[in-house]
PDB file of C-alpha atoms in Angstrom:
ATOM      1  CA  ILE W   1     168.976 154.420 181.614  1.00  0.00           C
ATOM      2  CA  VAL W   2     171.326 158.191 179.886  1.00  0.00           C
ATOM      3  CA  SER W   3     171.359 159.810 177.136  1.00  0.00           C
ATOM      4  CA  GLY W   4     172.962 157.536 174.868  1.00  0.00           C
ATOM      5  CA  GLY W   5     171.774 154.537 176.385  1.00  0.00           C
ATOM      6  CA  GLY W   6     175.224 153.715 179.011  1.00  0.00           C
ATOM      7  CA  VAL W   7     173.435 153.188 182.623  1.00  0.00           C
ATOM      8  CA  LYS W   8     174.191 155.183 185.553  1.00  0.00           C
ATOM      9  CA  CYS W   9     174.183 153.244 188.979  1.00  0.00           C
ATOM     10  CA  TRP W  10     174.447 153.395 192.850  1.00  0.00           C
ATOM     11  CA  GLY W  11     174.840 152.205 196.231  1.00  0.00           C
ATOM     12  CA  TYR W  12     174.575 148.699 197.438  1.00  0.00           C
ATOM     13  CA  ASN W  13     178.488 146.178 194.992  1.00  0.00           C
ATOM     14  CA  SER W  14     178.757 143.571 197.734  1.00  0.00           C
ATOM     15  CA  TYR W  15     178.128 141.667 195.211  1.00  0.00           C
ATOM     16  CA  GLY W  16     179.176 143.251 192.171  1.00  0.00           C
ATOM     17  CA  GLN W  17     175.250 144.682 190.872  1.00  0.00           C
ATOM     18  CA  ILE W  18     176.562 148.525 189.991  1.00  0.00           C
ATOM     19  CA  GLY W  19     178.550 146.472 187.802  1.00  0.00           C
ATOM     20  CA  ASN W  20     181.779 149.118 187.259  1.00  0.00           C
ATOM     21  CA  GLY W  21     184.199 145.668 187.576  1.00  0.00           C
ATOM     22  CA  SER W  22     184.035 146.950 191.583  1.00  0.00           C
ATOM     23  CA  SER W  23     182.887 145.415 194.920  1.00  0.00           C
ATOM     24  CA  THR W  24     183.375 148.554 196.532  1.00  0.00           C
ATOM     25  CA  ASN W  25     180.360 150.481 197.352  1.00  0.00           C
ATOM     26  CA  ALA W  26     178.875 154.068 195.467  1.00  0.00           C
ATOM     27  CA  TYR W  27     178.175 156.617 197.499  1.00  0.00           C
ATOM     28  CA  SER W  28     176.968 159.368 193.706  1.00  0.00           C
ATOM     29  CA  ALA W  29     176.219 157.555 190.654  1.00  0.00           C
ATOM     30  CA  VAL W  30     178.686 155.174 188.552  1.00  0.00           C
ATOM     31  CA  ASP W  31     178.997 154.270 185.018  1.00  0.00           C
ATOM     32  CA  VAL W  32     178.143 150.570 184.058  1.00  0.00           C
ATOM     33  CA  THR W  33     180.574 149.182 181.890  1.00  0.00           C
ATOM     34  CA  GLY W  34     180.706 148.945 178.585  1.00  0.00           C
ATOM     35  CA  LEU W  35     177.247 149.480 178.343  1.00  0.00           C
ATOM     36  CA  THR W  36     175.533 150.716 174.920  1.00  0.00           C
ATOM     37  CA  GLY W  37     172.531 151.523 173.491  1.00  0.00           C
ATOM     38  CA  ALA W  38     170.060 150.201 177.080  1.00  0.00           C
ATOM     39  CA  ILE W  39     166.490 150.632 176.134  1.00  0.00           C
ATOM     40  CA  ALA W  40     165.803 149.037 179.738  1.00  0.00           C
ATOM     41  CA  VAL W  41     167.049 148.381 182.642  1.00  0.00           C
ATOM     42  CA  ALA W  42     165.769 146.226 186.089  1.00  0.00           C
ATOM     43  CA  ALA W  43     166.855 145.595 189.311  1.00  0.00           C
ATOM     44  CA  GLY W  44     166.780 143.104 191.322  1.00  0.00           C
ATOM     45  CA  ASN W  45     167.838 142.192 195.470  1.00  0.00           C
ATOM     46  CA  THR W  46     171.913 141.980 194.797  1.00  0.00           C
ATOM     47  CA  HIS W  47     171.378 142.123 190.609  1.00  0.00           C
ATOM     48  CA  THR W  48     171.033 144.233 188.003  1.00  0.00           C
ATOM     49  CA  CYS W  49     170.261 143.478 184.295  1.00  0.00           C
ATOM     50  CA  ALA W  50     169.237 145.566 181.651  1.00  0.00           C
ATOM     51  CA  ILE W  51     168.132 145.628 177.888  1.00  0.00           C
ATOM     52  CA  VAL W  52     169.968 146.811 175.359  1.00  0.00           C
ATOM     53  CA  ALA W  53     169.519 148.068 171.005  1.00  0.00           C
ATOM     54  CA  GLY W  54     168.077 145.062 169.423  1.00  0.00           C
ATOM     55  CA  GLY W  55     166.375 143.377 172.400  1.00  0.00           C
ATOM     56  CA  ALA W  56     168.932 141.549 174.673  1.00  0.00           C
ATOM     57  CA  VAL W  57     169.758 141.139 177.019  1.00  0.00           C
ATOM     58  CA  LYS W  58     172.487 141.562 180.347  1.00  0.00           C
ATOM     59  CA  CYS W  59     173.140 141.523 183.324  1.00  0.00           C
ATOM     60  CA  TRP W  60     175.830 142.041 186.201  1.00  0.00           C
ATOM     61  CA  GLY W  61     176.032 141.313 190.519  1.00  0.00           C
ATOM     62  CA  SER W  62     175.538 137.796 191.796  1.00  0.00           C
ATOM     63  CA  ASN W  63     174.537 134.812 190.537  1.00  0.00           C
ATOM     64  CA  SER W  64     174.267 132.218 192.846  1.00  0.00           C
ATOM     65  CA  TYR W  65     170.795 130.648 192.061  1.00  0.00           C
ATOM     66  CA  GLY W  66     171.394 131.638 187.915  1.00  0.00           C
ATOM     67  CA  GLN W  67     169.468 135.070 188.097  1.00  0.00           C
ATOM     68  CA  LEU W  68     172.280 136.140 185.437  1.00  0.00           C
ATOM     69  CA  GLY W  69     171.223 133.945 182.718  1.00  0.00           C
ATOM     70  CA  THR W  70     174.700 133.401 181.932  1.00  0.00           C
ATOM     71  CA  GLY W  71     174.706 128.971 181.949  1.00  0.00           C
ATOM     72  CA  ASN W  72     176.608 129.204 185.013  1.00  0.00           C
ATOM     73  CA  THR W  73     176.068 130.583 188.146  1.00  0.00           C
ATOM     74  CA  THR W  74     179.220 132.673 188.301  1.00  0.00           C
ATOM     75  CA  SER W  75     178.030 135.806 189.431  1.00  0.00           C
ATOM     76  CA  SER W  76     180.051 138.875 187.447  1.00  0.00           C
ATOM     77  CA  THR W  77     180.718 143.106 188.807  1.00  0.00           C
ATOM     78  CA  THR W  78     180.667 143.392 184.988  1.00  0.00           C
ATOM     79  CA  PRO W  79     177.534 143.317 182.160  1.00  0.00           C
ATOM     80  CA  VAL W  80     177.346 139.485 181.511  1.00  0.00           C
ATOM     81  CA  ALA W  81     175.534 138.642 177.878  1.00  0.00           C
ATOM     82  CA  VAL W  82     172.657 136.991 179.031  1.00  0.00           C
ATOM     83  CA  SER W  83     171.602 132.949 176.693  1.00  0.00           C
ATOM     84  CA  GLY W  84     169.179 132.126 174.544  1.00  0.00           C
ATOM     85  CA  ILE W  85     167.166 135.311 174.680  1.00  0.00           C
ATOM     86  CA  SER W  86     166.165 137.531 171.951  1.00  0.00           C
ATOM     87  CA  GLY W  87     163.908 140.249 171.705  1.00  0.00           C
ATOM     88  CA  ALA W  88     162.904 141.538 175.546  1.00  0.00           C
ATOM     89  CA  LEU W  89     160.892 143.912 175.325  1.00  0.00           C
ATOM     90  CA  ALA W  90     160.628 144.969 179.610  1.00  0.00           C
ATOM     91  CA  ILE W  91     163.034 142.932 182.105  1.00  0.00           C
ATOM     92  CA  ALA W  92     162.206 142.184 185.793  1.00  0.00           C
ATOM     93  CA  ALA W  93     164.446 141.397 188.534  1.00  0.00           C
ATOM     94  CA  GLY W  94     163.003 139.554 191.760  1.00  0.00           C
ATOM     95  CA  THR W  95     165.357 138.990 194.268  1.00  0.00           C
ATOM     96  CA  TYR W  96     166.971 136.086 192.923  1.00  0.00           C
ATOM     97  CA  HIS W  97     165.404 135.185 189.830  1.00  0.00           C
ATOM     98  CA  THR W  98     164.481 137.754 186.263  1.00  0.00           C
ATOM     99  CA  CYS W  99     162.123 137.537 183.605  1.00  0.00           C
ATOM    100  CA  ALA W 100     161.136 139.189 180.589  1.00  0.00           C
ATOM    101  CA  VAL W 101     158.558 139.861 178.049  1.00  0.00           C
ATOM    102  CA  VAL W 102     160.047 139.096 174.340  1.00  0.00           C
ATOM    103  CA  SER W 103     158.456 139.111 171.297  1.00  0.00           C
ATOM    104  CA  GLY W 104     155.090 137.899 170.149  1.00  0.00           C
ATOM    105  CA  GLY W 105     154.360 137.998 173.776  1.00  0.00           C
ATOM    106  CA  GLY W 106     155.796 135.124 175.664  1.00  0.00           C
ATOM    107  CA  VAL W 107     157.735 135.782 178.733  1.00  0.00           C
ATOM    108  CA  LYS W 108     160.947 133.929 179.812  1.00  0.00           C
ATOM    109  CA  CYS W 109     162.703 133.470 183.249  1.00  0.00           C
ATOM    110  CA  TRP W 110     165.987 132.598 185.470  1.00  0.00           C
ATOM    111  CA  GLY W 111     167.414 131.603 188.276  1.00  0.00           C
ATOM    112  CA  TYR W 112     165.557 131.327 191.751  1.00  0.00           C
ATOM    113  CA  ASN W 113     162.808 128.709 191.329  1.00  0.00           C
ATOM    114  CA  SER W 114     161.812 126.599 194.543  1.00  0.00           C
ATOM    115  CA  TYR W 115     158.271 128.183 194.618  1.00  0.00           C
ATOM    116  CA  GLY W 116     157.589 127.932 190.930  1.00  0.00           C
ATOM    117  CA  GLN W 117     158.479 131.391 190.266  1.00  0.00           C
ATOM    118  CA  LEU W 118     159.825 130.507 186.971  1.00  0.00           C
ATOM    119  CA  GLY W 119     156.759 129.409 186.352  1.00  0.00           C
ATOM    120  CA  ASN W 120     157.569 126.491 183.901  1.00  0.00           C
ATOM    121  CA  ASN W 121     155.734 124.132 185.565  1.00  0.00           C
ATOM    122  CA  THR W 122     158.564 123.526 187.608  1.00  0.00           C
ATOM    123  CA  THR W 123     160.646 123.732 191.368  1.00  0.00           C
ATOM    124  CA  THR W 124     164.257 123.715 189.333  1.00  0.00           C
ATOM    125  CA  ASN W 125     166.538 126.214 188.883  1.00  0.00           C
ATOM    126  CA  SER W 126     168.110 127.621 185.292  1.00  0.00           C
ATOM    127  CA  PRO W 127     170.191 129.161 184.787  1.00  0.00           C
ATOM    128  CA  VAL W 128     169.814 130.115 181.360  1.00  0.00           C
ATOM    129  CA  PRO W 129     165.627 131.306 180.407  1.00  0.00           C
ATOM    130  CA  VAL W 130     162.980 128.950 180.579  1.00  0.00           C
ATOM    131  CA  ALA W 131     159.427 129.837 179.184  1.00  0.00           C
ATOM    132  CA  VAL W 132     156.897 130.649 180.792  1.00  0.00           C
ATOM    133  CA  ASN W 133     153.906 128.024 180.430  1.00  0.00           C
ATOM    134  CA  THR W 134     151.128 128.609 178.322  1.00  0.00           C
ATOM    135  CA  ALA W 135     149.408 125.389 178.317  1.00  0.00           C
ATOM    136  CA  THR W 136     147.169 126.806 181.287  1.00  0.00           C
ATOM    137  CA  VAL W 137     145.435 130.229 180.621  1.00  0.00           C
ATOM    138  CA  LEU W 138     148.173 132.246 179.261  1.00  0.00           C
ATOM    139  CA  SER W 139     146.949 130.331 176.447  1.00  0.00           C
ATOM    140  CA  GLY W 140     147.014 132.817 172.993  1.00  0.00           C
ATOM    141  CA  ARG W 141     147.538 135.548 174.935  1.00  0.00           C
ATOM    142  CA  GLN W 142     150.541 138.155 173.947  1.00  0.00           C
ATOM    143  CA  LEU W 143     152.277 139.434 177.549  1.00  0.00           C
ATOM    144  CA  VAL W 144     152.637 143.168 177.631  1.00  0.00           C
ATOM    145  CA  GLU W 145     155.095 143.671 181.346  1.00  0.00           C
ATOM    146  CA  VAL W 146     156.047 141.520 183.698  1.00  0.00           C
ATOM    147  CA  ALA W 147     157.093 142.362 187.357  1.00  0.00           C
ATOM    148  CA  ALA W 148     159.063 140.376 189.771  1.00  0.00           C
ATOM    149  CA  GLY W 149     158.914 139.904 193.288  1.00  0.00           C
ATOM    150  CA  SER W 150     160.994 138.498 195.544  1.00  0.00           C
ATOM    151  CA  SER W 151     159.900 135.056 195.010  1.00  0.00           C
ATOM    152  CA  HIS W 152     156.661 135.540 192.628  1.00  0.00           C
ATOM    153  CA  THR W 153     155.597 137.299 189.352  1.00  0.00           C
ATOM    154  CA  CYS W 154     153.102 138.517 187.288  1.00  0.00           C
ATOM    155  CA  ALA W 155     152.391 139.271 184.160  1.00  0.00           C
ATOM    156  CA  VAL W 156     149.637 141.856 182.453  1.00  0.00           C
ATOM    157  CA  ASP W 157     147.905 141.037 178.848  1.00  0.00           C
ATOM    158  CA  GLU W 158     147.641 142.843 176.014  1.00  0.00           C
ATOM    159  CA  ALA W 159     143.562 142.915 177.291  1.00  0.00           C
ATOM    160  CA  GLY W 160     144.582 144.152 180.606  1.00  0.00           C
ATOM    161  CA  LEU W 161     144.273 141.337 182.321  1.00  0.00           C
ATOM    162  CA  VAL W 162     147.568 140.439 185.799  1.00  0.00           C
ATOM    163  CA  PHE W 163     147.920 136.261 185.651  1.00  0.00           C
ATOM    164  CA  CYS W 164     150.892 135.578 188.208  1.00  0.00           C
ATOM    165  CA  TRP W 165     152.498 132.402 189.168  1.00  0.00           C
ATOM    166  CA  GLY W 166     154.698 131.225 192.141  1.00  0.00           C
ATOM    167  CA  TYR W 167     154.751 131.763 196.115  1.00  0.00           C
ATOM    168  CA  ASN W 168     151.349 132.243 197.520  1.00  0.00           C
ATOM    169  CA  ILE W 169     151.397 132.966 201.698  1.00  0.00           C
ATOM    170  CA  VAL W 170     149.927 135.952 201.799  1.00  0.00           C
ATOM    171  CA  GLY W 171     147.682 136.132 198.824  1.00  0.00           C
ATOM    172  CA  GLN W 172     150.205 137.627 196.449  1.00  0.00           C
ATOM    173  CA  LEU W 173     148.299 135.972 193.457  1.00  0.00           C
ATOM    174  CA  GLY W 174     145.616 137.427 194.234  1.00  0.00           C
ATOM    175  CA  ASN W 175     143.632 134.712 192.668  1.00  0.00           C
ATOM    176  CA  ASN W 176     141.642 135.226 196.175  1.00  0.00           C
ATOM    177  CA  THR W 177     144.232 131.473 197.996  1.00  0.00           C
ATOM    178  CA  THR W 178     146.922 131.433 199.699  1.00  0.00           C
ATOM    179  CA  THR W 179     148.753 128.354 197.818  1.00  0.00           C
ATOM    180  CA  ASN W 180     151.629 128.499 195.421  1.00  0.00           C
ATOM    181  CA  SER W 181     151.662 127.895 191.687  1.00  0.00           C
ATOM    182  CA  LEU W 182     153.478 125.922 189.098  1.00  0.00           C
ATOM    183  CA  VAL W 183     152.196 127.672 186.460  1.00  0.00           C
ATOM    184  CA  ALA W 184     149.985 131.007 186.104  1.00  0.00           C
ATOM    185  CA  VAL W 185     146.797 132.024 188.084  1.00  0.00           C
ATOM    186  CA  PRO W 186     144.865 134.139 186.854  1.00  0.00           C
ATOM    187  CA  VAL W 187     144.079 137.837 189.085  1.00  0.00           C
ATOM    188  CA  VAL W 188     139.797 137.364 189.985  1.00  0.00           C
ATOM    189  CA  THR W 189     137.750 140.048 187.952  1.00  0.00           C
ATOM    190  CA  THR W 190     135.512 140.001 189.828  1.00  0.00           C
ATOM    191  CA  GLY W 191     134.477 142.947 192.843  1.00  0.00           C
ATOM    192  CA  VAL W 192     137.208 145.682 192.521  1.00  0.00           C
ATOM    193  CA  LEU W 193     138.678 145.328 189.416  1.00  0.00           C
ATOM    194  CA  SER W 194     135.037 143.846 187.505  1.00  0.00           C
ATOM    195  CA  GLY W 195     134.975 145.673 184.314  1.00  0.00           C
ATOM    196  CA  LYS W 196     138.970 146.810 184.990  1.00  0.00           C
ATOM    197  CA  LYS W 197     141.636 147.416 182.297  1.00  0.00           C
ATOM    198  CA  LEU W 198     145.765 147.442 183.645  1.00  0.00           C
ATOM    199  CA  VAL W 199     147.979 148.751 182.267  1.00  0.00           C
ATOM    200  CA  GLN W 200     151.197 148.438 183.948  1.00  0.00           C
ATOM    201  CA  ILE W 201     151.805 146.361 187.186  1.00  0.00           C
ATOM    202  CA  GLY W 202     154.542 146.217 189.638  1.00  0.00           C
ATOM    203  CA  ASN W 203     155.298 143.991 192.843  1.00  0.00           C
ATOM    204  CA  GLY W 204     157.070 144.118 196.275  1.00  0.00           C
ATOM    205  CA  SER W 205     159.107 141.030 198.185  1.00  0.00           C
ATOM    206  CA  ASN W 206     154.964 139.710 198.945  1.00  0.00           C
ATOM    207  CA  HIS W 207     152.492 141.310 197.527  1.00  0.00           C
ATOM    208  CA  SER W 208     151.419 143.261 194.307  1.00  0.00           C
ATOM    209  CA  CYS W 209     150.041 146.546 193.038  1.00  0.00           C
ATOM    210  CA  ALA W 210     147.866 147.209 189.047  1.00  0.00           C
ATOM    211  CA  VAL W 211     147.442 151.011 187.807  1.00  0.00           C
ATOM    212  CA  ALA W 212     144.129 150.267 185.048  1.00  0.00           C
ATOM    213  CA  SER W 213     142.788 152.611 182.506  1.00  0.00           C
ATOM    214  CA  THR W 214     141.678 154.593 184.731  1.00  0.00           C
ATOM    215  CA  GLY W 215     144.283 156.148 186.651  1.00  0.00           C
ATOM    216  CA  LYS W 216     143.475 154.589 190.407  1.00  0.00           C
ATOM    217  CA  ALA W 217     145.411 151.656 191.185  1.00  0.00           C
ATOM    218  CA  PHE W 218     144.354 148.184 193.551  1.00  0.00           C
ATOM    219  CA  CYS W 219     146.938 146.278 194.631  1.00  0.00           C
ATOM    220  CA  TRP W 220     146.710 142.830 197.070  1.00  0.00           C
ATOM    221  CA  GLY W 221     148.952 140.182 199.120  1.00  0.00           C
ATOM    222  CA  TYR W 222     150.608 140.925 202.532  1.00  0.00           C
ATOM    223  CA  ASN W 223     150.052 144.378 203.975  1.00  0.00           C
ATOM    224  CA  SER W 224     151.706 145.112 207.411  1.00  0.00           C
ATOM    225  CA  GLY W 225     153.158 147.845 207.403  1.00  0.00           C
ATOM    226  CA  GLY W 226     150.063 148.532 204.711  1.00  0.00           C
ATOM    227  CA  GLN W 227     151.982 148.493 201.266  1.00  0.00           C
ATOM    228  CA  LEU W 228     147.927 147.620 199.643  1.00  0.00           C
ATOM    229  CA  GLY W 229     147.010 151.209 200.415  1.00  0.00           C
ATOM    230  CA  ASN W 230     143.598 150.613 201.507  1.00  0.00           C
ATOM    231  CA  GLY W 231     143.629 151.537 204.882  1.00  0.00           C
ATOM    232  CA  THR W 232     144.244 148.831 206.428  1.00  0.00           C
ATOM    233  CA  THR W 233     146.574 145.820 207.860  1.00  0.00           C
ATOM    234  CA  ALA W 234     144.901 142.888 206.596  1.00  0.00           C
ATOM    235  CA  ASN W 235     146.103 140.640 204.662  1.00  0.00           C
ATOM    236  CA  SER W 236     144.257 140.247 200.911  1.00  0.00           C
ATOM    237  CA  SER W 237     144.381 137.379 198.187  1.00  0.00           C
ATOM    238  CA  VAL W 238     142.283 139.214 196.281  1.00  0.00           C
ATOM    239  CA  PRO W 239     142.531 142.402 195.522  1.00  0.00           C
ATOM    240  CA  VAL W 240     141.736 145.551 196.892  1.00  0.00           C
ATOM    241  CA  GLU W 241     141.054 150.159 195.795  1.00  0.00           C
ATOM    242  CA  VAL W 242     144.093 151.841 196.960  1.00  0.00           C
ATOM    243  CA  SER W 243     142.469 154.608 199.265  1.00  0.00           C
ATOM    244  CA  GLY W 244     142.632 157.779 197.726  1.00  0.00           C
ATOM    245  CA  PHE W 245     145.015 157.680 193.978  1.00  0.00           C
ATOM    246  CA  GLY W 246     143.722 157.912 190.729  1.00  0.00           C
TER     247      GLY W 246
END
């Protein structure tokens, strides 16, 4: 995001994810066509989304699973408006899905859903935003931040707790299981997270990390390349502390 609310992008562009009306790769920054008032931006695998002034969301790039949120699966090389969403406060783009925190503390997601990453208790893809199910652990909670991985999603609430849903084959939901979940489950708060308030969340392809108000970082999930930062390459289905951080 640049001064004035425009957005510049660069890199791989075969699906129009740079948003400049072409499918030509860009080796330096180019303007996203017609986008103004941007206040947040998120990049997925082959699509990009931004929150603009007023809380509307616009997306561009590949749309094979409805990840642009336009009600269809037509890709776009320039920004298009996401249908039926307003008051967006935070945005996250996964591999083939997108999620946004909306006013009131709820989360809406759209796109690919084979593993439940949309969090609406189904495995049906959706080309329009659907509300994350709040009938279980999210009841009464105000979510403030969201992160999207390859096929899982996590969110932080105002109390500093984290909840995740979707694919969980390597423990990326952080609930001490490797069972997928179509609705939100709480990340384990015993052990290293005991007494911690989490303030920021980020998802990799198959792992998740969060920063606490103390400045320390914690991660869980896939760890074959050391992405959990705890000095091992062992996967973990519960949070572990990142060594030498904070």
